Amino acid sequence: SPSVSNSTLGRRPGTSTRPDGRRRGPLLLGGGADRPMKDPARPRRSHWVLKKVLRQRDAYVSEAAGIPPSAAWSGSMGFTDDRLPLIGWLKAGLFVAAAYNGYGGAYTQAAAQAAAEAILSGIVPSWMPQDIFSPRRFLSRPPAATAA
């Protein structure tokens, strides 16, 4: 899976003070896919993507030009063959909400709500159709039972 680099503007999380003394809030920027991960257990931030994100930031927010990011990180992006996320029960006791195909911001809140409702009631809500989102749709055989 490709890695993603992100950066935030400011010296620490929350608000900070600009060089001219005015207060500012954080600016969160997201990078894009840049390369497959060799070892998902040890993701590495891409300096190429970080430089690209900072150039884009400077083009849109000229006041931020030259200010180093307060944080930058990388992470993997999960993709499915049908480009739909995995949201639902994989097996008893294991609810999956993953593989957002680069659209995590749009899917995570609905996935969290579905997970909460399913875990509390034992049933995935009808507004999260399992024929579309179930992680079981990719299985050729049922998963092993949960060990007691």
mmCIF file with all atom_site columns, C-alpha atoms in Angstrom:
data_model
loop_
_atom_site.group_PDB
_atom_site.id
_atom_site.type_symbol
_atom_site.label_atom_id
_atom_site.label_alt_id
_atom_site.label_comp_id
_atom_site.label_asym_id
_atom_site.label_entity_id
_atom_site.label_seq_id
_atom_site.pdbx_PDB_ins_code
_atom_site.Cartn_x
_atom_site.Cartn_y
_atom_site.Cartn_z
_atom_site.occupancy
_atom_site.B_iso_or_equiv
_atom_site.pdbx_formal_charge
_atom_site.auth_seq_id
_atom_site.auth_comp_id
_atom_site.auth_asym_id
_atom_site.auth_atom_id
_atom_site.pdbx_PDB_model_num
ATOM 1   C CA . SER A 1 1   ? 0.000   0.000   0.000  1.00 0.00 ? 1   SER A CA 1
ATOM 2   C CA . PRO A 1 2   ? 1.240   3.532   -0.631 1.00 0.00 ? 2   PRO A CA 1
ATOM 3   C CA . SER A 1 3   ? 2.316   5.724   2.220  1.00 0.00 ? 3   SER A CA 1
ATOM 4   C CA . VAL A 1 4   ? 0.836   9.115   2.990  1.00 0.00 ? 4   VAL A CA 1
ATOM 5   C CA . SER A 1 5   ? 2.571   12.129  4.434  1.00 0.00 ? 5   SER A CA 1
ATOM 6   C CA . ASN A 1 6   ? 0.748   14.866  6.285  1.00 0.00 ? 6   ASN A CA 1
ATOM 7   C CA . SER A 1 7   ? 1.908   18.027  7.984  1.00 0.00 ? 7   SER A CA 1
ATOM 8   C CA . THR A 1 8   ? 0.464   20.583  10.328 1.00 0.00 ? 8   THR A CA 1
ATOM 9   C CA . LEU A 1 9   ? 1.265   24.246  10.591 1.00 0.00 ? 9   LEU A CA 1
ATOM 10  C CA . GLY A 1 10  ? 2.143   25.763  13.935 1.00 0.00 ? 10  GLY A CA 1
ATOM 11  C CA . ARG A 1 11  ? 4.658   25.158  16.646 1.00 0.00 ? 11  ARG A CA 1
ATOM 12  C CA . ARG A 1 12  ? 2.433   22.847  18.721 1.00 0.00 ? 12  ARG A CA 1
ATOM 13  C CA . PRO A 1 13  ? -1.066  21.354  18.531 1.00 0.00 ? 13  PRO A CA 1
ATOM 14  C CA . GLY A 1 14  ? -3.867  23.842  19.052 1.00 0.00 ? 14  GLY A CA 1
ATOM 15  C CA . THR A 1 15  ? -3.417  27.538  18.531 1.00 0.00 ? 15  THR A CA 1
ATOM 16  C CA . SER A 1 16  ? -0.049  29.242  18.339 1.00 0.00 ? 16  SER A CA 1
ATOM 17  C CA . THR A 1 17  ? 1.346   32.714  17.809 1.00 0.00 ? 17  THR A CA 1
ATOM 18  C CA . ARG A 1 18  ? 2.398   33.978  14.378 1.00 0.00 ? 18  ARG A CA 1
ATOM 19  C CA . PRO A 1 19  ? 5.662   35.908  13.942 1.00 0.00 ? 19  PRO A CA 1
ATOM 20  C CA . ASP A 1 20  ? 3.638   39.160  13.865 1.00 0.00 ? 20  ASP A CA 1
ATOM 21  C CA . GLY A 1 21  ? 2.124   38.308  17.275 1.00 0.00 ? 21  GLY A CA 1
ATOM 22  C CA . ARG A 1 22  ? -1.378  37.371  16.055 1.00 0.00 ? 22  ARG A CA 1
ATOM 23  C CA . ARG A 1 23  ? -2.933  34.068  17.174 1.00 0.00 ? 23  ARG A CA 1
ATOM 24  C CA . ARG A 1 24  ? -3.520  31.301  14.660 1.00 0.00 ? 24  ARG A CA 1
ATOM 25  C CA . GLY A 1 25  ? -5.027  27.859  14.681 1.00 0.00 ? 25  GLY A CA 1
ATOM 26  C CA . PRO A 1 26  ? -3.438  24.717  13.282 1.00 0.00 ? 26  PRO A CA 1
ATOM 27  C CA . LEU A 1 27  ? -3.584  23.928  9.587  1.00 0.00 ? 27  LEU A CA 1
ATOM 28  C CA . LEU A 1 28  ? -3.781  20.236  8.748  1.00 0.00 ? 28  LEU A CA 1
ATOM 29  C CA . LEU A 1 29  ? -2.653  19.187  5.292  1.00 0.00 ? 29  LEU A CA 1
ATOM 30  C CA . GLY A 1 30  ? -2.739  15.758  3.707  1.00 0.00 ? 30  GLY A CA 1
ATOM 31  C CA . GLY A 1 31  ? -0.316  14.325  1.220  1.00 0.00 ? 31  GLY A CA 1
ATOM 32  C CA . GLY A 1 32  ? -0.908  11.725  -1.407 1.00 0.00 ? 32  GLY A CA 1
ATOM 33  C CA . ALA A 1 33  ? 0.215   8.292   -2.491 1.00 0.00 ? 33  ALA A CA 1
ATOM 34  C CA . ASP A 1 34  ? 3.889   8.190   -3.267 1.00 0.00 ? 34  ASP A CA 1
ATOM 35  C CA . ARG A 1 35  ? 5.259   4.656   -3.083 1.00 0.00 ? 35  ARG A CA 1
ATOM 36  C CA . PRO A 1 36  ? 4.503   1.127   -1.927 1.00 0.00 ? 36  PRO A CA 1
ATOM 37  C CA . MET A 1 37  ? 5.581   0.368   1.637  1.00 0.00 ? 37  MET A CA 1
ATOM 38  C CA . LYS A 1 38  ? 8.399   -2.138  1.911  1.00 0.00 ? 38  LYS A CA 1
ATOM 39  C CA . ASP A 1 39  ? 7.625   -2.913  5.549  1.00 0.00 ? 39  ASP A CA 1
ATOM 40  C CA . PRO A 1 40  ? 4.177   -1.869  6.871  1.00 0.00 ? 40  PRO A CA 1
ATOM 41  C CA . ALA A 1 41  ? 5.449   -2.350  10.432 1.00 0.00 ? 41  ALA A CA 1
ATOM 42  C CA . ARG A 1 42  ? 7.995   0.437   9.835  1.00 0.00 ? 42  ARG A CA 1
ATOM 43  C CA . PRO A 1 43  ? 6.404   3.173   7.692  1.00 0.00 ? 43  PRO A CA 1
ATOM 44  C CA . ARG A 1 44  ? 8.743   5.913   6.549  1.00 0.00 ? 44  ARG A CA 1
ATOM 45  C CA . ARG A 1 45  ? 7.693   9.453   5.790  1.00 0.00 ? 45  ARG A CA 1
ATOM 46  C CA . SER A 1 46  ? 8.408   10.562  2.237  1.00 0.00 ? 46  SER A CA 1
ATOM 47  C CA . HIS A 1 47  ? 10.486  13.739  2.060  1.00 0.00 ? 47  HIS A CA 1
ATOM 48  C CA . TRP A 1 48  ? 9.344   14.130  -1.571 1.00 0.00 ? 48  TRP A CA 1
ATOM 49  C CA . VAL A 1 49  ? 5.651   14.173  -0.576 1.00 0.00 ? 49  VAL A CA 1
ATOM 50  C CA . LEU A 1 50  ? 6.314   16.473  2.389  1.00 0.00 ? 50  LEU A CA 1
ATOM 51  C CA . LYS A 1 51  ? 8.096   19.001  0.136  1.00 0.00 ? 51  LYS A CA 1
ATOM 52  C CA . LYS A 1 52  ? 5.229   18.814  -2.360 1.00 0.00 ? 52  LYS A CA 1
ATOM 53  C CA . VAL A 1 53  ? 2.624   19.399  0.364  1.00 0.00 ? 53  VAL A CA 1
ATOM 54  C CA . LEU A 1 54  ? 4.580   22.369  1.745  1.00 0.00 ? 54  LEU A CA 1
ATOM 55  C CA . ARG A 1 55  ? 4.885   23.900  -1.757 1.00 0.00 ? 55  ARG A CA 1
ATOM 56  C CA . GLN A 1 56  ? 1.123   23.561  -2.203 1.00 0.00 ? 56  GLN A CA 1
ATOM 57  C CA . ARG A 1 57  ? 0.524   25.040  1.249  1.00 0.00 ? 57  ARG A CA 1
ATOM 58  C CA . ASP A 1 58  ? 2.758   28.013  0.441  1.00 0.00 ? 58  ASP A CA 1
ATOM 59  C CA . ALA A 1 59  ? 0.937   28.601  -2.858 1.00 0.00 ? 59  ALA A CA 1
ATOM 60  C CA . TYR A 1 60  ? -2.480  28.724  -1.151 1.00 0.00 ? 60  TYR A CA 1
ATOM 61  C CA . VAL A 1 61  ? -1.488  30.216  2.218  1.00 0.00 ? 61  VAL A CA 1
ATOM 62  C CA . SER A 1 62  ? 1.357   32.623  1.479  1.00 0.00 ? 62  SER A CA 1
ATOM 63  C CA . GLU A 1 63  ? 1.517   33.691  5.137  1.00 0.00 ? 63  GLU A CA 1
ATOM 64  C CA . ALA A 1 64  ? 2.721   30.178  5.970  1.00 0.00 ? 64  ALA A CA 1
ATOM 65  C CA . ALA A 1 65  ? 5.653   30.235  3.541  1.00 0.00 ? 65  ALA A CA 1
ATOM 66  C CA . GLY A 1 66  ? 8.862   29.198  5.234  1.00 0.00 ? 66  GLY A CA 1
ATOM 67  C CA . ILE A 1 67  ? 7.248   28.136  8.509  1.00 0.00 ? 67  ILE A CA 1
ATOM 68  C CA . PRO A 1 68  ? 8.321   24.572  9.286  1.00 0.00 ? 68  PRO A CA 1
ATOM 69  C CA . PRO A 1 69  ? 5.590   22.060  10.070 1.00 0.00 ? 69  PRO A CA 1
ATOM 70  C CA . SER A 1 70  ? 5.079   21.225  13.725 1.00 0.00 ? 70  SER A CA 1
ATOM 71  C CA . ALA A 1 71  ? 4.539   17.567  12.891 1.00 0.00 ? 71  ALA A CA 1
ATOM 72  C CA . ALA A 1 72  ? 4.676   15.209  9.938  1.00 0.00 ? 72  ALA A CA 1
ATOM 73  C CA . TRP A 1 73  ? 3.879   11.519  9.799  1.00 0.00 ? 73  TRP A CA 1
ATOM 74  C CA . SER A 1 74  ? 3.215   8.666   7.429  1.00 0.00 ? 74  SER A CA 1
ATOM 75  C CA . GLY A 1 75  ? 0.790   5.816   7.308  1.00 0.00 ? 75  GLY A CA 1
ATOM 76  C CA . SER A 1 76  ? -0.556  3.166   5.024  1.00 0.00 ? 76  SER A CA 1
ATOM 77  C CA . MET A 1 77  ? -3.685  3.480   2.928  1.00 0.00 ? 77  MET A CA 1
ATOM 78  C CA . GLY A 1 78  ? -5.876  0.391   2.620  1.00 0.00 ? 78  GLY A CA 1
ATOM 79  C CA . PHE A 1 79  ? -7.547  -0.398  -0.692 1.00 0.00 ? 79  PHE A CA 1
ATOM 80  C CA . THR A 1 80  ? -10.048 -3.026  -1.771 1.00 0.00 ? 80  THR A CA 1
ATOM 81  C CA . ASP A 1 81  ? -10.574 -4.401  -5.271 1.00 0.00 ? 81  ASP A CA 1
ATOM 82  C CA . ASP A 1 82  ? -14.049 -2.846  -5.502 1.00 0.00 ? 82  ASP A CA 1
ATOM 83  C CA . ARG A 1 83  ? -12.911 0.492   -3.961 1.00 0.00 ? 83  ARG A CA 1
ATOM 84  C CA . LEU A 1 84  ? -15.452 0.223   -1.125 1.00 0.00 ? 84  LEU A CA 1
ATOM 85  C CA . PRO A 1 85  ? -14.455 0.089   2.555  1.00 0.00 ? 85  PRO A CA 1
ATOM 86  C CA . LEU A 1 86  ? -14.746 -2.906  4.844  1.00 0.00 ? 86  LEU A CA 1
ATOM 87  C CA . ILE A 1 87  ? -17.366 -2.148  7.505  1.00 0.00 ? 87  ILE A CA 1
ATOM 88  C CA . GLY A 1 88  ? -19.084 -4.969  9.378  1.00 0.00 ? 88  GLY A CA 1
ATOM 89  C CA . TRP A 1 89  ? -18.655 -8.203  11.309 1.00 0.00 ? 89  TRP A CA 1
ATOM 90  C CA . LEU A 1 90  ? -15.870 -10.461 10.044 1.00 0.00 ? 90  LEU A CA 1
ATOM 91  C CA . LYS A 1 91  ? -16.704 -13.071 12.663 1.00 0.00 ? 91  LYS A CA 1
ATOM 92  C CA . ALA A 1 92  ? -18.207 -13.185 16.140 1.00 0.00 ? 92  ALA A CA 1
ATOM 93  C CA . GLY A 1 93  ? -16.410 -10.669 18.321 1.00 0.00 ? 93  GLY A CA 1
ATOM 94  C CA . LEU A 1 94  ? -14.529 -8.949  15.459 1.00 0.00 ? 94  LEU A CA 1
ATOM 95  C CA . PHE A 1 95  ? -16.057 -5.856  13.843 1.00 0.00 ? 95  PHE A CA 1
ATOM 96  C CA . VAL A 1 96  ? -13.927 -4.441  11.027 1.00 0.00 ? 96  VAL A CA 1
ATOM 97  C CA . ALA A 1 97  ? -13.845 -0.814  9.887  1.00 0.00 ? 97  ALA A CA 1
ATOM 98  C CA . ALA A 1 98  ? -10.899 -0.438  7.489  1.00 0.00 ? 98  ALA A CA 1
ATOM 99  C CA . ALA A 1 99  ? -9.667  -0.008  3.901  1.00 0.00 ? 99  ALA A CA 1
ATOM 100 C CA . TYR A 1 100 ? -11.242 3.365   3.181  1.00 0.00 ? 100 TYR A CA 1
ATOM 101 C CA . ASN A 1 101 ? -9.490  3.616   -0.211 1.00 0.00 ? 101 ASN A CA 1
ATOM 102 C CA . GLY A 1 102 ? -8.210  7.127   0.480  1.00 0.00 ? 102 GLY A CA 1
ATOM 103 C CA . TYR A 1 103 ? -11.640 8.399   1.599  1.00 0.00 ? 103 TYR A CA 1
ATOM 104 C CA . GLY A 1 104 ? -11.232 7.900   5.340  1.00 0.00 ? 104 GLY A CA 1
ATOM 105 C CA . GLY A 1 105 ? -12.498 11.358  6.177  1.00 0.00 ? 105 GLY A CA 1
ATOM 106 C CA . ALA A 1 106 ? -15.791 10.602  4.475  1.00 0.00 ? 106 ALA A CA 1
ATOM 107 C CA . TYR A 1 107 ? -16.279 7.053   5.791  1.00 0.00 ? 107 TYR A CA 1
ATOM 108 C CA . THR A 1 108 ? -14.826 6.974   9.307  1.00 0.00 ? 108 THR A CA 1
ATOM 109 C CA . GLN A 1 109 ? -17.648 8.757   11.106 1.00 0.00 ? 109 GLN A CA 1
ATOM 110 C CA . ALA A 1 110 ? -20.312 6.524   9.542  1.00 0.00 ? 110 ALA A CA 1
ATOM 111 C CA . ALA A 1 111 ? -18.155 3.454   10.204 1.00 0.00 ? 111 ALA A CA 1
ATOM 112 C CA . ALA A 1 112 ? -17.747 4.445   13.862 1.00 0.00 ? 112 ALA A CA 1
ATOM 113 C CA . GLN A 1 113 ? -21.496 4.955   14.238 1.00 0.00 ? 113 GLN A CA 1
ATOM 114 C CA . ALA A 1 114 ? -22.206 1.595   12.572 1.00 0.00 ? 114 ALA A CA 1
ATOM 115 C CA . ALA A 1 115 ? -19.611 -0.131  14.770 1.00 0.00 ? 115 ALA A CA 1
ATOM 116 C CA . ALA A 1 116 ? -21.071 1.367   17.942 1.00 0.00 ? 116 ALA A CA 1
ATOM 117 C CA . GLU A 1 117 ? -24.626 0.384   17.007 1.00 0.00 ? 117 GLU A CA 1
ATOM 118 C CA . ALA A 1 118 ? -23.566 -3.124  15.916 1.00 0.00 ? 118 ALA A CA 1
ATOM 119 C CA . ILE A 1 119 ? -21.494 -3.795  19.012 1.00 0.00 ? 119 ILE A CA 1
ATOM 120 C CA . LEU A 1 120 ? -24.253 -2.594  21.334 1.00 0.00 ? 120 LEU A CA 1
ATOM 121 C CA . SER A 1 121 ? -27.104 -4.367  19.519 1.00 0.00 ? 121 SER A CA 1
ATOM 122 C CA . GLY A 1 122 ? -25.356 -7.248  17.759 1.00 0.00 ? 122 GLY A CA 1
ATOM 123 C CA . ILE A 1 123 ? -26.848 -6.122  14.430 1.00 0.00 ? 123 ILE A CA 1
ATOM 124 C CA . VAL A 1 124 ? -25.256 -3.890  11.797 1.00 0.00 ? 124 VAL A CA 1
ATOM 125 C CA . PRO A 1 125 ? -27.651 -0.974  11.119 1.00 0.00 ? 125 PRO A CA 1
ATOM 126 C CA . SER A 1 126 ? -29.738 -1.212  7.930  1.00 0.00 ? 126 SER A CA 1
ATOM 127 C CA . TRP A 1 127 ? -28.267 2.062   6.627  1.00 0.00 ? 127 TRP A CA 1
ATOM 128 C CA . MET A 1 128 ? -24.887 0.243   6.323  1.00 0.00 ? 128 MET A CA 1
ATOM 129 C CA . PRO A 1 129 ? -25.891 -2.455  3.790  1.00 0.00 ? 129 PRO A CA 1
ATOM 130 C CA . GLN A 1 130 ? -23.780 -5.536  4.340  1.00 0.00 ? 130 GLN A CA 1
ATOM 131 C CA . ASP A 1 131 ? -24.047 -6.771  0.760  1.00 0.00 ? 131 ASP A CA 1
ATOM 132 C CA . ILE A 1 132 ? -22.001 -3.671  -0.114 1.00 0.00 ? 132 ILE A CA 1
ATOM 133 C CA . PHE A 1 133 ? -19.720 -3.087  2.908  1.00 0.00 ? 133 PHE A CA 1
ATOM 134 C CA . SER A 1 134 ? -19.255 -6.407  4.737  1.00 0.00 ? 134 SER A CA 1
ATOM 135 C CA . PRO A 1 135 ? -15.623 -7.516  5.013  1.00 0.00 ? 135 PRO A CA 1
ATOM 136 C CA . ARG A 1 136 ? -16.916 -11.062 4.425  1.00 0.00 ? 136 ARG A CA 1
ATOM 137 C CA . ARG A 1 137 ? -17.630 -10.217 0.765  1.00 0.00 ? 137 ARG A CA 1
ATOM 138 C CA . PHE A 1 138 ? -14.031 -11.076 -0.117 1.00 0.00 ? 138 PHE A CA 1
ATOM 139 C CA . LEU A 1 139 ? -13.883 -14.400 1.723  1.00 0.00 ? 139 LEU A CA 1
ATOM 140 C CA . SER A 1 140 ? -13.911 -17.642 -0.203 1.00 0.00 ? 140 SER A CA 1
ATOM 141 C CA . ARG A 1 141 ? -14.467 -19.575 3.046  1.00 0.00 ? 141 ARG A CA 1
ATOM 142 C CA . PRO A 1 142 ? -15.718 -18.599 6.514  1.00 0.00 ? 142 PRO A CA 1
ATOM 143 C CA . PRO A 1 143 ? -13.077 -17.296 8.955  1.00 0.00 ? 143 PRO A CA 1
ATOM 144 C CA . ALA A 1 144 ? -11.886 -19.572 11.757 1.00 0.00 ? 144 ALA A CA 1
ATOM 145 C CA . ALA A 1 145 ? -14.037 -19.413 14.883 1.00 0.00 ? 145 ALA A CA 1
ATOM 146 C CA . THR A 1 146 ? -12.892 -17.168 17.693 1.00 0.00 ? 146 THR A CA 1
ATOM 147 C CA . ALA A 1 147 ? -10.805 -19.133 20.188 1.00 0.00 ? 147 ALA A CA 1
ATOM 148 C CA . ALA A 1 148 ? -12.350 -19.374 23.634 1.00 0.00 ? 148 ALA A CA 1
#
